[in-house]
């Protein structure tokens, strides 16, 4: 069991907690619609294509997201423009980050990044993206989208 790193990294989590959404038309509507259930920090560092954001928004509607059609359209447009794959995102180190930091850094839920951390503790550091994809139940698509921002 290699979980020696976890305790120390717990103390480093606070600083990365308050990233905001980039300015632009639709930002306020996005904050309104997308922070009803979880913080916007769950997706500020996520990067997707237009189709990727559209299907994520549909997923959130299935989770119960409320909003007028117009607002939902505005949000999808905002996300596709401001959090597109061509917008650089901060780097994330998958061997040194806590579950919380990984959630913000990779734009996936903390329930999932906890599985990544457990896997890392049991199997040692990740060497490359293929190693990451071995984590049971991992969603490859958001990680693939951030391939160039991931450090090992
Ligand atoms: C009605 C509640 C609700 C609203 C509103 C909502 N979400 Fe979510 N969101 C969820 C739930 C539930 C999850 C799943 C959390 C988990 O898997 O632990 C989630 C997860 C996510 C994830 C992580 C997905 C993953 O694959 O790990 C992202 C990114 C996300 N939401 C983005 C958004 C965006 C963008 C909006 C606004 C368009 C939004 N959410 C609005 C409920 C909501």
CSV table of N, CA and C and ligand atoms in Angstrom, one decimal:
chain,number,residue,atom,x,y,z
A,1,UNK,N,0.8,-1.2,0.0
A,1,UNK,CA,0.0,0.0,0.0
A,1,UNK,C,0.9,1.2,0.0
A,2,UNK,N,0.8,2.0,-1.1
A,2,UNK,CA,1.6,3.2,-1.1
A,2,UNK,C,0.7,4.4,-1.0
A,3,UNK,N,0.4,4.8,0.2
A,3,UNK,CA,-0.4,6.0,0.3
A,3,UNK,C,0.3,7.1,1.0
A,4,UNK,N,1.6,7.0,1.0
A,4,UNK,CA,2.4,8.0,1.8
A,4,UNK,C,2.2,9.4,1.3
A,5,UNK,N,2.0,9.6,0.1
A,5,UNK,CA,1.8,11.0,-0.5
A,5,UNK,C,0.6,11.7,0.0
A,6,UNK,N,-0.5,11.0,0.1
A,6,UNK,CA,-1.8,11.5,0.3
A,6,UNK,C,-1.9,12.5,1.4
A,7,UNK,N,-1.4,12.2,2.6
A,7,UNK,CA,-1.5,13.0,3.7
A,7,UNK,C,-1.0,14.4,3.5
A,8,UNK,N,0.2,14.5,2.9
A,8,UNK,CA,0.9,15.8,2.7
A,8,UNK,C,0.1,16.6,1.7
A,9,UNK,N,-0.3,16.0,0.6
A,9,UNK,CA,-1.0,16.7,-0.4
A,9,UNK,C,-2.3,17.3,0.0
A,10,UNK,N,-2.9,16.7,1.0
A,10,UNK,CA,-4.2,17.2,1.5
A,10,UNK,C,-4.1,18.7,2.0
A,11,UNK,N,-2.9,19.0,2.5
A,11,UNK,CA,-2.7,20.4,3.0
A,11,UNK,C,-2.6,21.4,1.9
A,12,UNK,N,-2.4,21.0,0.7
A,12,UNK,CA,-2.1,21.9,-0.4
A,12,UNK,C,-3.3,22.2,-1.3
A,13,UNK,N,-4.5,21.7,-0.9
A,13,UNK,CA,-5.6,21.8,-1.8
A,13,UNK,C,-6.3,23.2,-1.9
A,14,UNK,N,-6.2,24.0,-0.8
A,14,UNK,CA,-7.1,25.2,-0.7
A,14,UNK,C,-6.9,26.2,-1.9
A,15,UNK,N,-5.7,26.4,-2.2
A,15,UNK,CA,-5.4,27.5,-3.2
A,15,UNK,C,-6.1,27.4,-4.5
A,16,UNK,N,-6.2,26.2,-5.1
A,16,UNK,CA,-6.7,26.0,-6.4
A,16,UNK,C,-8.3,26.0,-6.4
A,17,UNK,N,-8.9,26.3,-5.3
A,17,UNK,CA,-10.3,26.2,-5.2
A,17,UNK,C,-11.2,27.3,-5.9
A,18,UNK,N,-10.6,28.4,-6.2
A,18,UNK,CA,-11.4,29.6,-6.6
A,18,UNK,C,-11.1,30.1,-8.0
A,19,UNK,N,-11.0,29.2,-9.0
A,19,UNK,CA,-10.9,29.7,-10.3
A,19,UNK,C,-12.2,30.2,-10.8
A,20,UNK,N,-12.3,31.2,-11.7
A,20,UNK,CA,-13.6,31.7,-12.1
A,20,UNK,C,-13.7,31.4,-13.6
A,21,UNK,N,-14.9,31.6,-14.1
A,21,UNK,CA,-15.2,31.4,-15.5
A,21,UNK,C,-14.7,32.6,-16.3
A,22,UNK,N,-14.2,32.4,-17.5
A,22,UNK,CA,-13.7,33.5,-18.3
A,22,UNK,C,-14.9,34.5,-18.6
A,23,UNK,N,-14.6,35.8,-18.8
A,23,UNK,CA,-15.6,36.8,-19.1
A,23,UNK,C,-16.1,36.6,-20.5
A,24,UNK,N,-17.3,37.0,-20.8
A,24,UNK,CA,-17.9,36.9,-22.1
A,24,UNK,C,-19.4,36.8,-22.0
A,25,UNK,N,-20.0,37.0,-23.2
A,25,UNK,CA,-21.5,36.9,-23.1
A,25,UNK,C,-21.9,35.5,-22.8
A,26,UNK,N,-22.9,35.4,-21.8
A,26,UNK,CA,-23.4,34.1,-21.4
A,26,UNK,C,-22.7,33.7,-20.1
A,27,UNK,N,-21.8,34.4,-19.6
A,27,UNK,CA,-21.1,34.0,-18.4
A,27,UNK,C,-22.1,33.9,-17.2
A,28,UNK,N,-22.9,35.0,-17.1
A,28,UNK,CA,-23.8,35.0,-16.0
A,28,UNK,C,-24.9,33.9,-16.0
A,29,UNK,N,-25.4,33.7,-17.2
A,29,UNK,CA,-26.4,32.6,-17.4
A,29,UNK,C,-25.7,31.3,-17.1
A,30,UNK,N,-24.5,31.1,-17.5
A,30,UNK,CA,-23.8,29.9,-17.2
A,30,UNK,C,-23.6,29.7,-15.7
A,31,UNK,N,-23.2,30.8,-15.0
A,31,UNK,CA,-23.1,30.7,-13.6
A,31,UNK,C,-24.4,30.3,-12.9
A,32,UNK,N,-25.5,30.9,-13.4
A,32,UNK,CA,-26.8,30.7,-12.8
A,32,UNK,C,-27.3,29.3,-13.0
A,33,UNK,N,-27.2,28.8,-14.3
A,33,UNK,CA,-27.7,27.4,-14.6
A,33,UNK,C,-26.8,26.3,-14.0
A,34,UNK,N,-25.5,26.6,-14.1
A,34,UNK,CA,-24.5,25.5,-13.8
A,34,UNK,C,-24.0,25.4,-12.4
A,35,UNK,N,-24.4,26.3,-11.6
A,35,UNK,CA,-24.0,26.2,-10.2
A,35,UNK,C,-25.1,25.8,-9.2
A,36,UNK,N,-26.2,25.4,-9.8
A,36,UNK,CA,-27.3,25.0,-8.9
A,36,UNK,C,-27.0,23.7,-8.1
A,37,UNK,N,-26.2,22.8,-8.7
A,37,UNK,CA,-25.9,21.5,-8.0
A,37,UNK,C,-24.5,21.3,-7.5
A,38,UNK,N,-23.6,21.9,-8.3
A,38,UNK,CA,-22.2,21.8,-7.9
A,38,UNK,C,-21.5,23.1,-8.3
A,39,UNK,N,-20.3,23.4,-7.9
A,39,UNK,CA,-19.7,24.6,-8.2
A,39,UNK,C,-19.2,24.7,-9.7
A,40,UNK,N,-19.0,25.9,-10.2
A,40,UNK,CA,-18.5,25.9,-11.5
A,40,UNK,C,-17.0,25.4,-11.6
A,41,UNK,N,-16.4,25.3,-10.5
A,41,UNK,CA,-15.0,24.8,-10.5
A,41,UNK,C,-14.9,23.4,-11.0
A,42,UNK,N,-16.0,22.7,-11.0
A,42,UNK,CA,-16.0,21.3,-11.6
A,42,UNK,C,-15.7,21.3,-13.1
A,43,UNK,N,-16.0,22.4,-13.7
A,43,UNK,CA,-15.7,22.4,-15.2
A,43,UNK,C,-14.9,23.6,-15.7
A,44,UNK,N,-14.4,24.5,-14.9
A,44,UNK,CA,-13.7,25.7,-15.5
A,44,UNK,C,-12.4,25.2,-16.2
A,45,UNK,N,-11.8,24.1,-15.8
A,45,UNK,CA,-10.6,23.7,-16.5
A,45,UNK,C,-10.9,22.6,-17.6
A,46,UNK,N,-12.1,22.3,-17.7
A,46,UNK,CA,-12.5,21.2,-18.7
A,46,UNK,C,-12.5,21.8,-20.1
A,47,UNK,N,-12.0,21.1,-21.1
A,47,UNK,CA,-12.0,21.6,-22.5
A,47,UNK,C,-12.7,20.6,-23.4
A,48,UNK,N,-13.6,21.0,-24.1
A,48,UNK,CA,-14.4,20.2,-25.0
A,48,UNK,C,-14.6,20.8,-26.4
A,49,UNK,N,-15.0,20.0,-27.3
A,49,UNK,CA,-15.4,20.5,-28.6
A,49,UNK,C,-16.9,21.0,-28.4
A,50,UNK,N,-17.4,21.6,-29.5
A,50,UNK,CA,-18.8,22.1,-29.4
A,50,UNK,C,-19.7,20.9,-29.1
A,51,UNK,N,-19.5,19.8,-29.8
A,51,UNK,CA,-20.3,18.6,-29.6
A,51,UNK,C,-20.2,18.0,-28.2
A,52,UNK,N,-18.9,18.1,-27.7
A,52,UNK,CA,-18.7,17.6,-26.4
A,52,UNK,C,-19.5,18.4,-25.3
A,53,UNK,N,-19.5,19.8,-25.5
A,53,UNK,CA,-20.2,20.6,-24.5
A,53,UNK,C,-21.7,20.4,-24.7
A,54,UNK,N,-22.2,20.2,-25.9
A,54,UNK,CA,-23.6,20.0,-26.1
A,54,UNK,C,-24.1,18.7,-25.4
A,55,UNK,N,-23.3,17.7,-25.5
A,55,UNK,CA,-23.7,16.4,-24.9
A,55,UNK,C,-23.6,16.5,-23.4
A,56,UNK,N,-22.6,17.3,-22.9
A,56,UNK,CA,-22.5,17.5,-21.4
A,56,UNK,C,-23.7,18.2,-20.9
A,57,UNK,N,-24.1,19.3,-21.6
A,57,UNK,CA,-25.3,20.0,-21.2
A,57,UNK,C,-26.5,19.2,-21.2
A,58,UNK,N,-26.6,18.3,-22.2
A,58,UNK,CA,-27.8,17.4,-22.2
A,58,UNK,C,-27.7,16.4,-21.0
A,59,UNK,N,-26.5,16.0,-20.7
A,59,UNK,CA,-26.4,15.1,-19.5
A,59,UNK,C,-26.8,15.9,-18.2
A,60,UNK,N,-26.5,17.2,-18.1
A,60,UNK,CA,-26.9,17.9,-17.0
A,60,UNK,C,-28.4,18.1,-16.9
A,61,UNK,N,-29.0,18.3,-18.1
A,61,UNK,CA,-30.5,18.4,-18.1
A,61,UNK,C,-31.1,17.1,-17.6
A,62,UNK,N,-30.5,15.9,-18.0
A,62,UNK,CA,-31.0,14.6,-17.5
A,62,UNK,C,-30.8,14.6,-16.0
A,63,UNK,N,-29.7,15.2,-15.5
A,63,UNK,CA,-29.5,15.3,-14.0
A,63,UNK,C,-30.6,16.2,-13.3
A,64,UNK,N,-31.3,17.0,-14.1
A,64,UNK,CA,-32.3,17.9,-13.5
A,64,UNK,C,-32.1,19.3,-13.7
A,65,UNK,N,-31.1,19.7,-14.6
A,65,UNK,CA,-30.8,21.2,-14.7
A,65,UNK,C,-32.1,21.9,-15.3
A,66,UNK,N,-32.4,23.0,-14.7
A,66,UNK,CA,-33.5,23.9,-15.1
A,66,UNK,C,-33.0,25.0,-15.9
A,67,UNK,N,-33.8,25.5,-16.9
A,67,UNK,CA,-33.5,26.7,-17.6
A,67,UNK,C,-34.4,26.8,-18.8
A,68,UNK,N,-34.7,28.0,-19.3
A,68,UNK,CA,-35.4,28.2,-20.5
A,68,UNK,C,-34.5,27.7,-21.7
A,69,UNK,N,-35.2,27.3,-22.8
A,69,UNK,CA,-34.4,26.9,-24.0
A,69,UNK,C,-33.4,27.9,-24.4
A,70,UNK,N,-33.8,29.2,-24.3
A,70,UNK,CA,-32.9,30.3,-24.7
A,70,UNK,C,-31.7,30.3,-23.8
A,71,UNK,N,-31.9,30.2,-22.6
A,71,UNK,CA,-30.7,30.2,-21.6
A,71,UNK,C,-29.8,29.0,-21.9
A,72,UNK,N,-30.4,27.9,-22.1
A,72,UNK,CA,-29.6,26.7,-22.3
A,72,UNK,C,-28.7,26.9,-23.6
A,73,UNK,N,-29.3,27.5,-24.6
A,73,UNK,CA,-28.6,27.8,-25.9
A,73,UNK,C,-27.5,28.7,-25.6
A,74,UNK,N,-27.7,29.7,-24.8
A,74,UNK,CA,-26.7,30.7,-24.5
A,74,UNK,C,-25.5,30.1,-23.8
A,75,UNK,N,-25.9,29.2,-22.8
A,75,UNK,CA,-24.8,28.5,-22.0
A,75,UNK,C,-24.0,27.6,-23.0
A,76,UNK,N,-24.7,26.8,-23.8
A,76,UNK,CA,-23.9,25.9,-24.7
A,76,UNK,C,-23.0,26.7,-25.6
A,77,UNK,N,-23.4,27.9,-26.1
A,77,UNK,CA,-22.6,28.7,-27.0
A,77,UNK,C,-21.4,29.3,-26.2
A,78,UNK,N,-21.7,29.7,-25.0
A,78,UNK,CA,-20.6,30.3,-24.1
A,78,UNK,C,-19.6,29.2,-23.9
A,79,UNK,N,-20.0,28.0,-23.5
A,79,UNK,CA,-19.0,26.9,-23.2
A,79,UNK,C,-18.2,26.6,-24.4
A,80,UNK,N,-18.9,26.4,-25.5
A,80,UNK,CA,-18.2,26.0,-26.7
A,80,UNK,C,-17.1,27.0,-27.1
A,81,UNK,N,-17.4,28.3,-26.9
A,81,UNK,CA,-16.5,29.4,-27.3
A,81,UNK,C,-15.4,29.6,-26.3
A,82,UNK,N,-15.7,29.6,-25.0
A,82,UNK,CA,-14.7,30.0,-24.0
A,82,UNK,C,-14.0,28.9,-23.4
A,83,UNK,N,-14.5,27.7,-23.4
A,83,UNK,CA,-13.8,26.5,-22.9
A,83,UNK,C,-13.6,25.5,-24.0
A,84,UNK,N,-13.2,26.0,-25.1
A,84,UNK,CA,-13.0,25.1,-26.3
A,84,UNK,C,-11.6,24.4,-26.1
A,85,UNK,N,-11.5,23.4,-26.9
A,85,UNK,CA,-10.2,22.7,-26.9
A,85,UNK,C,-9.0,23.5,-27.3
A,86,UNK,N,-9.2,24.6,-28.0
A,86,UNK,CA,-8.1,25.4,-28.4
A,86,UNK,C,-7.7,26.5,-27.3
A,87,UNK,N,-8.5,26.6,-26.2
A,87,UNK,CA,-8.2,27.5,-25.1
A,87,UNK,C,-7.2,26.8,-24.2
A,88,UNK,N,-6.0,27.4,-23.9
A,88,UNK,CA,-5.1,26.7,-23.0
A,88,UNK,C,-5.7,26.6,-21.6
A,89,UNK,N,-5.5,25.5,-20.9
A,89,UNK,CA,-5.9,25.3,-19.6
A,89,UNK,C,-4.7,25.1,-18.7
A,90,UNK,N,-4.8,25.3,-17.4
A,90,UNK,CA,-3.6,25.1,-16.5
A,90,UNK,C,-3.2,23.6,-16.5
A,91,UNK,N,-1.9,23.4,-16.3
A,91,UNK,CA,-1.4,22.0,-16.3
A,91,UNK,C,-1.8,21.3,-15.0
A,92,UNK,N,-1.9,20.0,-15.1
A,92,UNK,CA,-2.3,19.2,-13.9
A,92,UNK,C,-1.3,18.0,-13.8
A,93,UNK,N,-0.8,17.8,-12.6
A,93,UNK,CA,0.1,16.7,-12.4
A,93,UNK,C,-0.7,15.6,-11.8
A,94,UNK,N,-0.8,14.5,-12.5
A,94,UNK,CA,-1.7,13.4,-12.0
A,94,UNK,C,-1.1,12.5,-10.9
A,95,UNK,N,0.2,12.7,-10.7
A,95,UNK,CA,0.9,11.9,-9.6
A,95,UNK,C,1.0,12.7,-8.3
A,96,UNK,N,0.8,14.0,-8.4
A,96,UNK,CA,1.0,14.8,-7.2
A,96,UNK,C,-0.3,15.5,-6.7
A,97,UNK,N,-1.3,15.4,-7.4
A,97,UNK,CA,-2.6,16.1,-7.1
A,97,UNK,C,-3.5,15.3,-6.2
A,98,UNK,N,-4.2,16.0,-5.4
A,98,UNK,CA,-5.3,15.3,-4.6
A,98,UNK,C,-6.5,15.1,-5.5
A,99,UNK,N,-7.4,14.3,-4.9
A,99,UNK,CA,-8.7,14.1,-5.7
A,99,UNK,C,-9.4,15.4,-6.0
A,100,UNK,N,-9.3,16.3,-5.1
A,100,UNK,CA,-9.9,17.7,-5.3
A,100,UNK,C,-9.3,18.4,-6.4
A,101,UNK,N,-7.9,18.4,-6.4
A,101,UNK,CA,-7.2,19.2,-7.4
A,101,UNK,C,-7.4,18.5,-8.8
A,102,UNK,N,-7.5,17.2,-8.8
A,102,UNK,CA,-7.7,16.5,-10.1
A,102,UNK,C,-9.0,16.8,-10.6
A,103,UNK,N,-10.0,16.9,-9.8
A,103,UNK,CA,-11.4,17.2,-10.2
A,103,UNK,C,-11.4,18.5,-10.9
A,104,UNK,N,-10.8,19.5,-10.3
A,104,UNK,CA,-10.7,20.9,-10.9
A,104,UNK,C,-9.9,20.8,-12.2
A,105,UNK,N,-8.7,20.2,-12.1
A,105,UNK,CA,-7.7,20.2,-13.2
A,105,UNK,C,-8.2,19.5,-14.4
A,106,UNK,N,-8.9,18.3,-14.2
A,106,UNK,CA,-9.3,17.5,-15.3
A,106,UNK,C,-10.7,17.8,-15.7
A,107,UNK,N,-11.5,18.5,-14.8
A,107,UNK,CA,-12.9,18.8,-15.1
A,107,UNK,C,-13.8,17.5,-15.1
A,108,UNK,N,-13.4,16.6,-14.1
A,108,UNK,CA,-14.3,15.5,-13.9
A,108,UNK,C,-14.7,15.5,-12.4
A,109,UNK,N,-15.8,14.7,-12.1
A,109,UNK,CA,-16.3,14.8,-10.8
A,109,UNK,C,-15.3,14.2,-9.7
A,110,UNK,N,-15.4,14.7,-8.5
A,110,UNK,CA,-14.5,14.3,-7.5
A,110,UNK,C,-14.7,12.8,-7.1
A,111,UNK,N,-16.0,12.4,-7.3
A,111,UNK,CA,-16.3,11.0,-7.0
A,111,UNK,C,-15.4,10.1,-7.9
A,112,UNK,N,-15.1,10.6,-9.1
A,112,UNK,CA,-14.3,9.8,-10.1
A,112,UNK,C,-12.8,10.0,-9.8
A,113,UNK,N,-12.4,11.2,-9.4
A,113,UNK,CA,-11.0,11.4,-9.2
A,113,UNK,C,-10.5,10.7,-7.9
A,114,UNK,N,-11.4,10.4,-7.0
A,114,UNK,CA,-11.1,9.6,-5.8
A,114,UNK,C,-10.6,8.2,-6.2
A,115,UNK,N,-11.3,7.7,-7.3
A,115,UNK,CA,-10.9,6.4,-7.8
A,115,UNK,C,-9.5,6.4,-8.4
A,116,UNK,N,-9.2,7.5,-9.1
A,116,UNK,CA,-7.9,7.7,-9.7
A,116,UNK,C,-6.8,7.7,-8.5
A,117,UNK,N,-7.1,8.4,-7.5
A,117,UNK,CA,-6.1,8.5,-6.4
A,117,UNK,C,-5.9,7.2,-5.7
A,118,UNK,N,-7.0,6.4,-5.5
A,118,UNK,CA,-7.0,5.1,-4.9
A,118,UNK,C,-6.1,4.2,-5.7
A,119,UNK,N,-6.4,4.2,-7.0
A,119,UNK,CA,-5.6,3.4,-8.0
A,119,UNK,C,-4.1,3.7,-7.9
A,120,UNK,N,-3.8,5.0,-7.9
A,120,UNK,CA,-2.4,5.5,-7.8
A,120,UNK,C,-1.8,5.0,-6.5
A,121,UNK,N,-2.5,5.0,-5.4
A,121,UNK,CA,-2.0,4.6,-4.1
A,121,UNK,C,-1.7,3.1,-4.2
A,122,UNK,N,-2.5,2.3,-4.9
A,122,UNK,CA,-2.3,0.9,-4.9
A,122,UNK,C,-1.3,0.4,-5.9
A,123,UNK,N,-1.2,1.2,-7.1
A,123,UNK,CA,-0.3,0.7,-8.2
A,123,UNK,C,0.9,1.6,-8.5
A,124,UNK,N,1.0,2.7,-7.7
A,124,UNK,CA,2.2,3.5,-8.0
A,124,UNK,C,1.9,4.6,-9.0
A,125,UNK,N,2.9,5.5,-9.3
A,125,UNK,CA,2.7,6.6,-10.2
A,125,UNK,C,2.3,6.2,-11.6
A,126,UNK,N,1.5,7.1,-12.2
A,126,UNK,CA,1.2,7.0,-13.7
A,126,UNK,C,2.4,7.4,-14.5
A,127,UNK,N,2.7,6.7,-15.6
A,127,UNK,CA,3.8,7.1,-16.4
A,127,UNK,C,3.3,7.8,-17.7
A,128,UNK,N,2.1,7.5,-18.1
A,128,UNK,CA,1.6,8.1,-19.3
A,128,UNK,C,0.1,7.9,-19.4
A,129,UNK,N,-0.5,8.4,-20.4
A,129,UNK,CA,-2.0,8.5,-20.5
A,129,UNK,C,-2.6,7.1,-20.5
A,130,UNK,N,-1.8,6.1,-21.1
A,130,UNK,CA,-2.3,4.7,-21.2
A,130,UNK,C,-2.5,4.2,-19.7
A,131,UNK,N,-1.5,4.5,-18.9
A,131,UNK,CA,-1.6,4.1,-17.5
A,131,UNK,C,-2.9,4.6,-16.8
A,132,UNK,N,-3.2,5.9,-17.1
A,132,UNK,CA,-4.4,6.6,-16.6
A,132,UNK,C,-5.7,5.8,-17.0
A,133,UNK,N,-5.7,5.4,-18.3
A,133,UNK,CA,-6.9,4.8,-18.9
A,133,UNK,C,-7.1,3.4,-18.2
A,134,UNK,N,-6.1,2.9,-17.5
A,134,UNK,CA,-6.3,1.6,-16.8
A,134,UNK,C,-7.2,1.7,-15.6
A,135,UNK,N,-7.4,2.9,-15.1
A,135,UNK,CA,-8.2,3.1,-13.9
A,135,UNK,C,-9.6,2.7,-14.2
A,136,UNK,N,-10.1,1.8,-13.3
A,136,UNK,CA,-11.5,1.2,-13.6
A,136,UNK,C,-12.5,2.3,-13.7
A,137,UNK,N,-13.4,2.2,-14.7
A,137,UNK,CA,-14.5,3.2,-14.9
A,137,UNK,C,-14.1,4.6,-15.3
A,138,UNK,N,-12.8,4.8,-15.7
A,138,UNK,CA,-12.4,6.1,-16.0
A,138,UNK,C,-13.0,6.5,-17.3
A,139,UNK,N,-13.4,7.8,-17.4
A,139,UNK,CA,-13.9,8.4,-18.6
A,139,UNK,C,-12.8,8.9,-19.5
A,140,UNK,N,-12.5,8.3,-20.6
A,140,UNK,CA,-11.3,8.7,-21.3
A,140,UNK,C,-11.4,10.0,-22.1
A,141,UNK,N,-12.6,10.4,-22.5
A,141,UNK,CA,-12.8,11.5,-23.4
A,141,UNK,C,-12.3,12.9,-22.8
A,142,UNK,N,-12.7,13.2,-21.5
A,142,UNK,CA,-12.2,14.5,-21.0
A,142,UNK,C,-10.7,14.5,-20.7
A,143,UNK,N,-10.2,13.3,-20.5
A,143,UNK,CA,-8.7,13.2,-20.2
A,143,UNK,C,-8.0,13.3,-21.5
A,144,UNK,N,-8.5,12.7,-22.5
A,144,UNK,CA,-7.9,12.7,-23.9
A,144,UNK,C,-7.9,14.2,-24.3
A,145,UNK,N,-8.9,15.0,-24.0
A,145,UNK,CA,-9.0,16.4,-24.4
A,145,UNK,C,-7.9,17.2,-23.7
A,146,UNK,N,-7.4,16.8,-22.6
A,146,UNK,CA,-6.4,17.5,-21.9
A,146,UNK,C,-5.0,16.9,-21.9
A,147,UNK,N,-4.9,15.9,-22.8
A,147,UNK,CA,-3.7,15.2,-23.0
A,147,UNK,C,-2.4,16.0,-22.9
A,148,UNK,N,-2.4,17.2,-23.5
A,148,UNK,CA,-1.2,18.0,-23.6
A,148,UNK,C,-1.0,18.9,-22.3
A,149,UNK,N,-1.9,18.9,-21.4
A,149,UNK,CA,-1.8,19.7,-20.2
A,149,UNK,C,-1.5,18.8,-19.0
A,150,UNK,N,-1.3,17.5,-19.2
A,150,UNK,CA,-1.1,16.6,-18.1
A,150,UNK,C,0.4,16.3,-17.9
A,151,UNK,N,0.8,16.4,-16.7
A,151,UNK,CA,2.2,16.1,-16.3
A,151,UNK,C,2.2,14.8,-15.4
A,152,UNK,N,3.3,14.1,-15.5
A,152,UNK,CA,3.4,12.8,-14.8
A,152,UNK,C,4.6,12.9,-13.8
B,1,LIG,C1,-29.5,19.6,-11.5
B,1,LIG,C2,-28.2,19.5,-11.0
B,1,LIG,C3,-27.0,19.9,-12.0
B,1,LIG,C4,-26.9,21.1,-12.7
B,1,LIG,C5,-27.8,22.3,-12.7
B,1,LIG,C6,-25.6,20.9,-13.4
B,1,LIG,N1,-25.0,19.7,-13.1
B,1,LIG,FE1,-23.2,19.1,-13.7
B,1,LIG,N2,-23.4,17.4,-12.6
B,1,LIG,C7,-24.5,17.1,-11.9
B,1,LIG,C8,-24.3,15.8,-11.3
B,1,LIG,C9,-25.3,15.0,-10.4
B,1,LIG,C10,-23.0,15.3,-11.7
B,1,LIG,C11,-22.4,14.0,-11.5
B,1,LIG,C12,-21.5,14.1,-10.3
B,1,LIG,C13,-20.7,12.8,-10.1
B,1,LIG,O1,-20.6,11.9,-11.0
B,1,LIG,O2,-20.3,12.6,-8.9
B,1,LIG,C14,-22.5,16.4,-12.5
B,1,LIG,C15,-21.2,16.4,-13.1
B,1,LIG,C16,-20.7,17.4,-13.9
B,1,LIG,C17,-19.4,17.3,-14.5
B,1,LIG,C18,-18.4,16.2,-14.3
B,1,LIG,C19,-18.8,15.2,-15.3
B,1,LIG,C20,-17.9,14.0,-15.3
B,1,LIG,O3,-17.9,13.3,-16.3
B,1,LIG,O4,-17.2,13.7,-14.3
B,1,LIG,C21,-19.3,18.4,-15.3
B,1,LIG,C22,-18.1,18.8,-16.2
B,1,LIG,C23,-20.5,19.2,-15.1
B,1,LIG,N3,-21.3,18.5,-14.3
B,1,LIG,C24,-20.7,20.4,-15.8
B,1,LIG,C25,-21.9,21.1,-15.7
B,1,LIG,C26,-22.3,22.2,-16.5
B,1,LIG,C27,-21.4,22.9,-17.5
B,1,LIG,C28,-23.5,22.7,-16.1
B,1,LIG,C29,-24.3,23.8,-16.7
B,1,LIG,C30,-24.6,23.7,-18.1
B,1,LIG,C31,-23.9,21.8,-15.0
B,1,LIG,N4,-23.0,20.8,-14.8
B,1,LIG,C32,-25.1,21.9,-14.3
B,1,LIG,C33,-25.6,17.8,-11.7
B,1,LIG,C34,-25.8,19.1,-12.2
